[in-house]
PDB file of C-alpha atoms in Angstrom:
ATOM      1  CA  MET G 705     -23.021 -16.285 -51.814  1.00  0.00           C
ATOM      2  CA  PHE G 706     -25.056 -15.307 -48.750  1.00  0.00           C
ATOM      3  CA  THR G 707     -23.128 -17.873 -46.711  1.00  0.00           C
ATOM      4  CA  CYS G 708     -19.842 -16.299 -47.807  1.00  0.00           C
ATOM      5  CA  PHE G 709     -21.243 -12.863 -46.912  1.00  0.00           C
ATOM      6  CA  LYS G 710     -22.023 -14.042 -43.386  1.00  0.00           C
ATOM      7  CA  ARG G 711     -18.599 -15.627 -42.986  1.00  0.00           C
ATOM      8  CA  VAL G 712     -16.860 -12.365 -43.873  1.00  0.00           C
ATOM      9  CA  LEU G 713     -19.176  -9.669 -42.530  1.00  0.00           C
ATOM     10  CA  LEU G 714     -20.278 -11.068 -39.187  1.00  0.00           C
ATOM     11  CA  PRO G 715     -16.760 -11.605 -37.779  1.00  0.00           C
ATOM     12  CA  ALA G 716     -15.839  -8.121 -38.988  1.00  0.00           C
ATOM     13  CA  LEU G 717     -18.853  -6.617 -37.227  1.00  0.00           C
ATOM     14  CA  ALA G 718     -17.938  -8.471 -34.055  1.00  0.00           C
ATOM     15  CA  LEU G 719     -14.428  -7.046 -34.142  1.00  0.00           C
ATOM     16  CA  LEU G 720     -15.797  -3.535 -34.636  1.00  0.00           C
ATOM     17  CA  LEU G 721     -18.150  -3.932 -31.703  1.00  0.00           C
ATOM     18  CA  LEU G 722     -15.393  -5.247 -29.469  1.00  0.00           C
ATOM     19  CA  ALA G 723     -13.077  -2.433 -30.503  1.00  0.00           C
ATOM     20  CA  GLY G 724     -15.688   0.140 -29.559  1.00  0.00           C
ATOM     21  CA  CYS G 725     -16.331  -1.328 -26.107  1.00  0.00           C
ATOM     22  CA  PRO G 726     -14.064  -0.463 -23.190  1.00  0.00           C
ATOM     23  CA  PRO G 727     -12.504  -3.407 -21.336  1.00  0.00           C
ATOM     24  CA  PRO G 728     -14.509  -4.584 -18.348  1.00  0.00           C
ATOM     25  CA  LYS G 729     -13.520  -3.010 -15.035  1.00  0.00           C
ATOM     26  CA  VAL G 730     -11.715  -5.252 -12.602  1.00  0.00           C
ATOM     27  CA  MET G 731     -13.728  -5.533  -9.411  1.00  0.00           C
ATOM     28  CA  LEU G 732     -11.553  -5.048  -6.347  1.00  0.00           C
ATOM     29  CA  PRO G 733     -12.951  -6.255  -3.023  1.00  0.00           C
ATOM     30  CA  SER G 734     -14.360  -3.777  -0.550  1.00  0.00           C
ATOM     31  CA  MET G 735     -11.959  -3.022   2.262  1.00  0.00           C
ATOM     32  CA  GLU G 736     -14.322  -3.641   5.170  1.00  0.00           C
ATOM     33  CA  ASP G 737     -17.795  -5.161   4.938  1.00  0.00           C
ATOM     34  CA  ASN G 738     -18.896  -4.023   8.391  1.00  0.00           C
ATOM     35  CA  ALA G 739     -17.408  -0.531   8.571  1.00  0.00           C
ATOM     36  CA  ALA G 740     -19.921   1.584   6.666  1.00  0.00           C
ATOM     37  CA  GLU G 741     -19.982   4.186   9.436  1.00  0.00           C
ATOM     38  CA  LEU G 742     -16.270   4.116  10.253  1.00  0.00           C
ATOM     39  CA  ARG G 743     -14.016   6.762   8.735  1.00  0.00           C
ATOM     40  CA  ARG G 744     -10.403   7.203   9.802  1.00  0.00           C
ATOM     41  CA  PRO G 745      -9.097  10.246   7.891  1.00  0.00           C
ATOM     42  CA  GLY G 746      -5.387  10.837   8.338  1.00  0.00           C
ATOM     43  CA  ARG G 747      -4.641   7.132   8.823  1.00  0.00           C
ATOM     44  CA  PHE G 748      -3.192   4.689   6.329  1.00  0.00           C
ATOM     45  CA  ILE G 749      -5.936   2.144   5.788  1.00  0.00           C
ATOM     46  CA  TRP G 750      -4.940  -0.025   2.809  1.00  0.00           C
ATOM     47  CA  PHE G 751      -1.744  -1.495   1.374  1.00  0.00           C
ATOM     48  CA  ASP G 752      -1.120  -2.817  -2.138  1.00  0.00           C
ATOM     49  CA  LEU G 753       2.011  -4.566  -3.372  1.00  0.00           C
ATOM     50  CA  HIS G 754       3.083  -3.759  -6.933  1.00  0.00           C
ATOM     51  CA  SER G 755       5.599  -6.458  -7.810  1.00  0.00           C
ATOM     52  CA  THR G 756       7.593  -7.643 -10.805  1.00  0.00           C
ATOM     53  CA  ASP G 757       7.557 -11.262  -9.533  1.00  0.00           C
ATOM     54  CA  MET G 758       4.170 -12.357  -8.247  1.00  0.00           C
ATOM     55  CA  THR G 759       5.043 -16.019  -7.743  1.00  0.00           C
ATOM     56  CA  THR G 760       8.188 -15.430  -5.706  1.00  0.00           C
ATOM     57  CA  VAL G 761       6.674 -12.770  -3.427  1.00  0.00           C
ATOM     58  CA  SER G 762       3.537 -14.859  -2.864  1.00  0.00           C
ATOM     59  CA  ASN G 763       5.688 -17.694  -1.532  1.00  0.00           C
ATOM     60  CA  PHE G 764       7.833 -15.244   0.435  1.00  0.00           C
ATOM     61  CA  TYR G 765       4.980 -13.542   2.312  1.00  0.00           C
ATOM     62  CA  ASP G 766       3.160 -16.823   2.827  1.00  0.00           C
ATOM     63  CA  ALA G 767       6.249 -18.209   4.577  1.00  0.00           C
ATOM     64  CA  LEU G 768       6.699 -15.054   6.690  1.00  0.00           C
ATOM     65  CA  PHE G 769       3.143 -14.161   7.679  1.00  0.00           C
ATOM     66  CA  GLY G 770       0.878 -16.996   6.563  1.00  0.00           C
ATOM     67  CA  TRP G 771      -0.749 -14.854   3.882  1.00  0.00           C
ATOM     68  CA  ASP G 772      -2.831 -16.437   1.115  1.00  0.00           C
ATOM     69  CA  PHE G 773      -3.100 -15.005  -2.395  1.00  0.00           C
ATOM     70  CA  GLU G 774      -6.254 -15.473  -4.458  1.00  0.00           C
ATOM     71  CA  ARG G 775      -7.400 -13.996  -7.748  1.00  0.00           C
ATOM     72  CA  THR G 776      -9.763 -11.099  -7.277  1.00  0.00           C
ATOM     73  CA  ASP G 777     -11.127 -11.513 -10.822  1.00  0.00           C
ATOM     74  CA  VAL G 778     -10.972 -14.627 -12.994  1.00  0.00           C
ATOM     75  CA  ARG G 779     -10.385 -12.409 -16.042  1.00  0.00           C
ATOM     76  CA  GLU G 780      -7.265 -10.805 -14.592  1.00  0.00           C
ATOM     77  CA  PRO G 781      -4.485 -13.128 -13.345  1.00  0.00           C
ATOM     78  CA  ARG G 782      -2.192 -10.232 -12.461  1.00  0.00           C
ATOM     79  CA  ILE G 783      -4.326  -8.975  -9.568  1.00  0.00           C
ATOM     80  CA  LYS G 784      -4.739 -11.003  -6.387  1.00  0.00           C
ATOM     81  CA  ASN G 785      -6.259 -10.501  -2.964  1.00  0.00           C
ATOM     82  CA  ILE G 786      -3.921 -10.769   0.019  1.00  0.00           C
ATOM     83  CA  ILE G 787      -5.766 -12.729   2.696  1.00  0.00           C
ATOM     84  CA  HIS G 788      -4.854 -13.350   6.317  1.00  0.00           C
ATOM     85  CA  ARG G 789      -7.044 -15.702   8.343  1.00  0.00           C
ATOM     86  CA  GLY G 790     -10.011 -15.163   6.055  1.00  0.00           C
ATOM     87  CA  ARG G 791      -9.722 -11.371   5.999  1.00  0.00           C
ATOM     88  CA  THR G 792      -8.619  -9.493   2.868  1.00  0.00           C
ATOM     89  CA  ILE G 793      -5.904  -7.038   3.929  1.00  0.00           C
ATOM     90  CA  GLY G 794      -4.485  -5.843   0.596  1.00  0.00           C
ATOM     91  CA  ASN G 795      -3.917  -6.607  -3.062  1.00  0.00           C
ATOM     92  CA  LEU G 796      -1.003  -7.856  -5.120  1.00  0.00           C
ATOM     93  CA  PHE G 797      -0.588  -6.310  -8.560  1.00  0.00           C
ATOM     94  CA  GLY G 798       1.818  -7.771 -11.105  1.00  0.00           C
ATOM     95  CA  ARG G 799       3.743  -5.204 -13.128  1.00  0.00           C
ATOM     96  CA  GLU G 800       5.965  -5.374 -16.181  1.00  0.00           C
ATOM     97  CA  ALA G 801       9.189  -3.575 -15.271  1.00  0.00           C
ATOM     98  CA  GLU G 802      12.859  -4.133 -14.585  1.00  0.00           C
ATOM     99  CA  PRO G 803      13.470  -6.744 -11.869  1.00  0.00           C
ATOM    100  CA  GLY G 804      13.608  -5.061  -8.484  1.00  0.00           C
ATOM    101  CA  ASP G 805      11.302  -2.183  -9.431  1.00  0.00           C
ATOM    102  CA  SER G 806       8.579  -3.082  -6.924  1.00  0.00           C
ATOM    103  CA  TRP G 807       6.931  -1.234  -4.054  1.00  0.00           C
ATOM    104  CA  TRP G 808       4.211  -1.184  -1.434  1.00  0.00           C
ATOM    105  CA  LEU G 809       1.597   1.506  -2.055  1.00  0.00           C
ATOM    106  CA  CYS G 810       0.097   2.874   1.170  1.00  0.00           C
ATOM    107  CA  SER G 811      -3.346   4.511   0.952  1.00  0.00           C
ATOM    108  CA  LEU G 812      -4.143   7.490   3.178  1.00  0.00           C
ATOM    109  CA  SER G 813      -7.793   7.922   4.120  1.00  0.00           C
ATOM    110  CA  VAL G 814      -9.294  11.318   3.243  1.00  0.00           C
ATOM    111  CA  ARG G 815     -12.882  12.497   3.636  1.00  0.00           C
ATOM    112  CA  ASN G 816     -13.145  14.083   0.193  1.00  0.00           C
ATOM    113  CA  VAL G 817     -10.521  13.052  -2.326  1.00  0.00           C
ATOM    114  CA  ASN G 818     -11.722  15.678  -4.826  1.00  0.00           C
ATOM    115  CA  ALA G 819     -10.850  18.435  -2.358  1.00  0.00           C
ATOM    116  CA  SER G 820      -7.687  16.709  -1.140  1.00  0.00           C
ATOM    117  CA  VAL G 821      -6.156  16.459  -4.596  1.00  0.00           C
ATOM    118  CA  GLY G 822      -6.210  20.271  -4.844  1.00  0.00           C
ATOM    119  CA  VAL G 823      -4.416  20.571  -1.497  1.00  0.00           C
ATOM    120  CA  PHE G 824      -1.995  17.841  -2.581  1.00  0.00           C
ATOM    121  CA  ARG G 825      -0.979  19.812  -5.681  1.00  0.00           C
ATOM    122  CA  GLU G 826      -0.835  23.174  -3.888  1.00  0.00           C
ATOM    123  CA  LEU G 827       1.588  21.762  -1.325  1.00  0.00           C
ATOM    124  CA  GLY G 828       3.941  20.475  -4.024  1.00  0.00           C
ATOM    125  CA  GLY G 829       2.690  16.939  -4.573  1.00  0.00           C
ATOM    126  CA  LYS G 830       2.838  15.398  -8.055  1.00  0.00           C
ATOM    127  CA  VAL G 831      -0.074  13.296  -9.319  1.00  0.00           C
ATOM    128  CA  GLU G 832       0.966  10.063 -11.081  1.00  0.00           C
ATOM    129  CA  GLN G 833      -2.498   8.540 -11.480  1.00  0.00           C
ATOM    130  CA  PRO G 834      -5.482  10.918 -11.743  1.00  0.00           C
ATOM    131  CA  LEU G 835      -8.746  10.560  -9.861  1.00  0.00           C
ATOM    132  CA  THR G 836     -10.063   7.060 -10.460  1.00  0.00           C
ATOM    133  CA  ASP G 837     -13.294   5.358  -9.429  1.00  0.00           C
ATOM    134  CA  LYS G 838     -12.675   1.739  -8.440  1.00  0.00           C
ATOM    135  CA  PRO G 839     -15.850  -0.334  -8.020  1.00  0.00           C
ATOM    136  CA  TYR G 840     -16.374  -1.492  -4.417  1.00  0.00           C
ATOM    137  CA  ARG G 841     -13.055   0.070  -3.348  1.00  0.00           C
ATOM    138  CA  GLY G 842     -13.428   3.834  -3.574  1.00  0.00           C
ATOM    139  CA  ARG G 843     -12.156   6.917  -5.339  1.00  0.00           C
ATOM    140  CA  ASP G 844      -8.432   7.646  -5.249  1.00  0.00           C
ATOM    141  CA  ILE G 845      -5.372   9.281  -6.727  1.00  0.00           C
ATOM    142  CA  VAL G 846      -1.747   8.150  -6.652  1.00  0.00           C
ATOM    143  CA  GLY G 847       1.128  10.582  -6.459  1.00  0.00           C
ATOM    144  CA  THR G 848       4.383  11.556  -4.774  1.00  0.00           C
ATOM    145  CA  ASP G 849       5.142  14.091  -2.062  1.00  0.00           C
ATOM    146  CA  PRO G 850       7.775  16.838  -2.591  1.00  0.00           C
ATOM    147  CA  GLN G 851      10.558  14.453  -1.503  1.00  0.00           C
ATOM    148  CA  GLY G 852       9.384  11.711  -3.885  1.00  0.00           C
ATOM    149  CA  ALA G 853       7.564   9.334  -1.518  1.00  0.00           C
ATOM    150  CA  ARG G 854       4.656   7.618  -3.282  1.00  0.00           C
ATOM    151  CA  LEU G 855       1.220   7.285  -1.679  1.00  0.00           C
ATOM    152  CA  ALA G 856      -2.480   7.123  -2.544  1.00  0.00           C
ATOM    153  CA  LEU G 857      -5.262   9.364  -1.264  1.00  0.00           C
ATOM    154  CA  LEU G 858      -8.413   7.288  -0.868  1.00  0.00           C
ATOM    155  CA  SER G 859     -12.064   7.919  -0.049  1.00  0.00           C
ATOM    156  CA  SER G 860     -13.502   4.447   0.410  1.00  0.00           C
ATOM    157  CA  TYR G 861     -17.024   3.350  -0.462  1.00  0.00           C
ATOM    158  CA  SER G 862     -17.354   0.743   2.300  1.00  0.00           C
ATOM    159  CA  GLY G 863     -15.731   2.463   5.267  1.00  0.00           C
ATOM    160  CA  ASP G 864     -12.175   2.286   6.557  1.00  0.00           C
ATOM    161  CA  PRO G 865     -10.719  -0.877   8.092  1.00  0.00           C
ATOM    162  CA  ASP G 866      -9.899  -0.546  11.764  1.00  0.00           C
ATOM    163  CA  ALA G 867      -6.350  -1.211  12.943  1.00  0.00           C
ATOM    164  CA  ARG G 868      -5.702  -4.653  14.440  1.00  0.00           C
ATOM    165  CA  ALA G 869      -2.390  -5.036  16.243  1.00  0.00           C
ATOM    166  CA  ALA G 870      -1.867  -8.767  15.726  1.00  0.00           C
ATOM    167  CA  PRO G 871       0.698 -11.020  14.037  1.00  0.00           C
ATOM    168  CA  GLY G 872       0.210 -11.033  10.281  1.00  0.00           C
ATOM    169  CA  GLN G 873      -1.829  -7.801  10.340  1.00  0.00           C
ATOM    170  CA  TRP G 874      -0.844  -4.237   9.508  1.00  0.00           C
ATOM    171  CA  VAL G 875       0.255  -2.341  12.599  1.00  0.00           C
ATOM    172  CA  GLY G 876       1.351   1.017  11.194  1.00  0.00           C
ATOM    173  CA  CYS G 877       3.065   3.023   8.495  1.00  0.00           C
ATOM    174  CA  GLU G 878       6.184   5.166   8.604  1.00  0.00           C
ATOM    175  CA  LEU G 879       7.609   7.786   6.264  1.00  0.00           C
ATOM    176  CA  TRP G 880      11.343   7.661   5.594  1.00  0.00           C
ATOM    177  CA  THR G 881      12.395  10.951   4.046  1.00  0.00           C
ATOM    178  CA  THR G 882      15.305  13.281   3.380  1.00  0.00           C
ATOM    179  CA  ASP G 883      13.513  16.277   4.920  1.00  0.00           C
ATOM    180  CA  VAL G 884      11.485  15.747   8.102  1.00  0.00           C
ATOM    181  CA  ASP G 885      10.464  19.389   8.506  1.00  0.00           C
ATOM    182  CA  GLY G 886       9.483  19.632   4.830  1.00  0.00           C
ATOM    183  CA  ALA G 887       7.422  16.453   5.205  1.00  0.00           C
ATOM    184  CA  LEU G 888       5.599  17.897   8.216  1.00  0.00           C
ATOM    185  CA  LYS G 889       4.728  21.056   6.279  1.00  0.00           C
ATOM    186  CA  PHE G 890       3.235  18.861   3.560  1.00  0.00           C
ATOM    187  CA  TYR G 891       1.387  16.252   5.611  1.00  0.00           C
ATOM    188  CA  LYS G 892       0.026  18.334   8.507  1.00  0.00           C
ATOM    189  CA  PRO G 893      -2.524  20.182   6.325  1.00  0.00           C
ATOM    190  CA  LEU G 894      -3.040  17.250   3.962  1.00  0.00           C
ATOM    191  CA  ALA G 895      -3.621  14.538   6.565  1.00  0.00           C
ATOM    192  CA  GLY G 896      -4.826  16.710   9.430  1.00  0.00           C
ATOM    193  CA  TYR G 897      -2.003  15.846  11.818  1.00  0.00           C
ATOM    194  CA  ASP G 898      -2.699  17.829  14.962  1.00  0.00           C
ATOM    195  CA  GLU G 899       0.249  16.892  17.179  1.00  0.00           C
ATOM    196  CA  VAL G 900       3.894  16.117  16.668  1.00  0.00           C
ATOM    197  CA  HIS G 901       6.068  14.281  19.182  1.00  0.00           C
ATOM    198  CA  ARG G 902       9.823  14.352  18.684  1.00  0.00           C
ATOM    199  CA  ASP G 903      11.914  11.751  20.464  1.00  0.00           C
ATOM    200  CA  THR G 904      14.953  13.781  21.488  1.00  0.00           C
ATOM    201  CA  ALA G 905      16.729  10.653  22.721  1.00  0.00           C
ATOM    202  CA  ASP G 906      16.424   9.006  19.304  1.00  0.00           C
ATOM    203  CA  GLN G 907      19.277  10.067  17.020  1.00  0.00           C
ATOM    204  CA  SER G 908      17.257   9.125  13.932  1.00  0.00           C
ATOM    205  CA  GLY G 909      15.140  12.250  14.392  1.00  0.00           C
ATOM    206  CA  HIS G 910      12.001  10.109  14.651  1.00  0.00           C
ATOM    207  CA  VAL G 911       8.764  12.076  14.791  1.00  0.00           C
ATOM    208  CA  GLN G 912       5.405  10.608  15.797  1.00  0.00           C
ATOM    209  CA  VAL G 913       2.259  12.233  14.424  1.00  0.00           C
ATOM    210  CA  THR G 914      -1.298  11.946  15.719  1.00  0.00           C
ATOM    211  CA  VAL G 915      -4.820  12.611  14.479  1.00  0.00           C
ATOM    212  CA  SER G 916      -7.493  13.434  17.058  1.00  0.00           C
ATOM    213  CA  GLY G 917      -5.061  12.375  19.755  1.00  0.00           C
ATOM    214  CA  GLU G 918      -4.437   8.904  18.292  1.00  0.00           C
ATOM    215  CA  PRO G 919      -1.063   7.818  16.845  1.00  0.00           C
ATOM    216  CA  SER G 920      -1.226   7.911  13.063  1.00  0.00           C
ATOM    217  CA  GLY G 921       2.309   7.209  11.904  1.00  0.00           C
ATOM    218  CA  GLY G 922       5.927   8.190  12.107  1.00  0.00           C
ATOM    219  CA  ILE G 923       8.448  10.206  10.126  1.00  0.00           C
ATOM    220  CA  VAL G 924      12.147   9.277  10.091  1.00  0.00           C
ATOM    221  CA  LYS G 925      15.089  11.004   8.431  1.00  0.00           C
ATOM    222  CA  ILE G 926      17.118   8.855   6.033  1.00  0.00           C
ATOM    223  CA  SER G 927      20.717   8.956   7.222  1.00  0.00           C
ATOM    224  CA  GLY G 928      22.876   6.487   5.351  1.00  0.00           C
ATOM    225  CA  GLN G 929      20.310   3.701   4.953  1.00  0.00           C
ATOM    226  CA  PRO G 930      19.940   2.320   1.389  1.00  0.00           C
ATOM    227  CA  LEU G 931      16.463   3.804   1.055  1.00  0.00           C
ATOM    228  CA  LYS G 932      14.792   6.396  -1.102  1.00  0.00           C
ATOM    229  CA  PRO G 933      11.948   8.508   0.327  1.00  0.00           C
ATOM    230  CA  GLN G 934       8.938   6.248   0.795  1.00  0.00           C
ATOM    231  CA  TRP G 935       6.105   5.231   3.077  1.00  0.00           C
ATOM    232  CA  ILE G 936       6.908   1.857   4.655  1.00  0.00           C
ATOM    233  CA  PRO G 937       4.085  -0.365   5.990  1.00  0.00           C
ATOM    234  CA  TYR G 938       4.690  -2.500   9.084  1.00  0.00           C
ATOM    235  CA  VAL G 939       3.386  -6.001   9.778  1.00  0.00           C
ATOM    236  CA  GLY G 940       3.014  -7.418  13.276  1.00  0.00           C
ATOM    237  CA  VAL G 941       5.093 -10.505  14.142  1.00  0.00           C
ATOM    238  CA  ARG G 942       5.678 -12.639  17.234  1.00  0.00           C
ATOM    239  CA  SER G 943       9.479 -12.491  16.936  1.00  0.00           C
ATOM    240  CA  VAL G 944      11.449  -9.929  14.932  1.00  0.00           C
ATOM    241  CA  LEU G 945      14.655 -11.977  15.058  1.00  0.00           C
ATOM    242  CA  ALA G 946      12.949 -15.143  13.813  1.00  0.00           C
ATOM    243  CA  THR G 947      11.198 -13.186  11.046  1.00  0.00           C
ATOM    244  CA  VAL G 948      14.434 -11.554   9.900  1.00  0.00           C
ATOM    245  CA  THR G 949      16.202 -14.928   9.786  1.00  0.00           C
ATOM    246  CA  ARG G 950      13.338 -16.486   7.844  1.00  0.00           C
ATOM    247  CA  ALA G 951      13.205 -13.576   5.389  1.00  0.00           C
ATOM    248  CA  GLN G 952      16.919 -13.874   4.638  1.00  0.00           C
ATOM    249  CA  SER G 953      16.574 -17.605   3.993  1.00  0.00           C
ATOM    250  CA  MET G 954      13.801 -16.824   1.472  1.00  0.00           C
ATOM    251  CA  GLY G 955      15.795 -14.238  -0.503  1.00  0.00           C
ATOM    252  CA  GLY G 956      14.872 -11.139   1.479  1.00  0.00           C
ATOM    253  CA  GLU G 957      17.339  -8.417   2.442  1.00  0.00           C
ATOM    254  CA  VAL G 958      17.721  -6.670   5.798  1.00  0.00           C
ATOM    255  CA  ILE G 959      17.778  -2.891   5.314  1.00  0.00           C
ATOM    256  CA  VAL G 960      17.545  -1.793   8.956  1.00  0.00           C
ATOM    257  CA  PRO G 961      18.293  -4.597  11.454  1.00  0.00           C
ATOM    258  CA  PRO G 962      16.774  -4.761  14.929  1.00  0.00           C
ATOM    259  CA  ASP G 963      18.488  -2.247  17.198  1.00  0.00           C
ATOM    260  CA  PRO G 964      18.136  -2.358  21.015  1.00  0.00           C
ATOM    261  CA  ALA G 965      18.232   1.458  20.998  1.00  0.00           C
ATOM    262  CA  VAL G 966      15.085   1.641  18.843  1.00  0.00           C
ATOM    263  CA  LEU G 967      11.921   0.264  20.484  1.00  0.00           C
ATOM    264  CA  GLN G 968      14.024  -2.283  22.399  1.00  0.00           C
ATOM    265  CA  GLY G 969      14.985  -3.996  19.139  1.00  0.00           C
ATOM    266  CA  ARG G 970      11.381  -4.888  18.286  1.00  0.00           C
ATOM    267  CA  VAL G 971      11.400  -3.470  14.725  1.00  0.00           C
ATOM    268  CA  ALA G 972      13.281  -4.120  11.485  1.00  0.00           C
ATOM    269  CA  ILE G 973      12.994  -3.034   7.848  1.00  0.00           C
ATOM    270  CA  LEU G 974      13.319  -5.603   5.061  1.00  0.00           C
ATOM    271  CA  ARG G 975      13.286  -5.764   1.282  1.00  0.00           C
ATOM    272  CA  ASP G 976      11.418  -8.632  -0.360  1.00  0.00           C
ATOM    273  CA  PRO G 977      12.940 -10.634  -3.265  1.00  0.00           C
ATOM    274  CA  SER G 978      11.220  -8.377  -5.840  1.00  0.00           C
ATOM    275  CA  GLY G 979      12.563  -5.159  -4.290  1.00  0.00           C
ATOM    276  CA  ALA G 980       9.584  -3.895  -2.228  1.00  0.00           C
ATOM    277  CA  VAL G 981      10.422  -2.506   1.223  1.00  0.00           C
ATOM    278  CA  PHE G 982       8.359  -3.247   4.342  1.00  0.00           C
ATOM    279  CA  GLY G 983       8.793  -3.291   8.101  1.00  0.00           C
ATOM    280  CA  VAL G 984       8.062  -5.771  10.857  1.00  0.00           C
ATOM    281  CA  GLN G 985       7.238  -4.974  14.477  1.00  0.00           C
ATOM    282  CA  GLN G 986       7.162  -7.439  17.313  1.00  0.00           C
ATOM    283  CA  ILE G 987       3.801  -7.502  19.080  1.00  0.00           C
ATOM    284  CA  ARG G 988       3.988  -7.810  22.818  1.00  0.00           C
TER     285      ARG G 988
END
């Protein structure tokens, strides 16, 4: 009888204990091991791909940029590190959604995310994911600006990665929006943009913003392109034309082709096979 008691009660107790324990937190890698003193507020410092097709996009970006994809946690197959030449430069998150509902999430560095979330809301931003502590990564929120562009506000624990203008590395981030002036009213106080440079010769209405005198990003008005408001990250490449051709052969779509009137044809905007939009810029 005691044996029967153990067979029934002990498994039941184990289930109760498991039910009362929260799932273990997934440990994301720190963004920069040697940047404890470096802070770059107002710059986009991290980029995560949220995709409905992890296998296809892994092969796609590997072919384009030589990126490797490795599990960040053996317990969680749907989160991977994006690695370029031994350096982790982002994460890939698998998501259950309709095919094509994928995006790149760009993280904006802020000194104090607790204070920034109040400014974010006051200026008309909508919070999608509340303040979250992510071990080794930092404290962040995810939301959308008044025009609907998604971004994260992040205060990192390990310091902010420095920009590296090289093939396969992130070289910048650009906001495509329906309202350039409205975007400036939102981001100038939020990100601390202190200067705005308008290219009057560029019919796209391109605006370059700076923080402490250093270029921090661009803002472009959507005018007929098949895009919704969003922040678009750019990757450095040796040849834009070769990259565009390769992307098309792998199932990618060209959204904005290289144009000699825009940066001498050294940039293009693409959509990966799962629907996420990104840009490429030729590095001189």
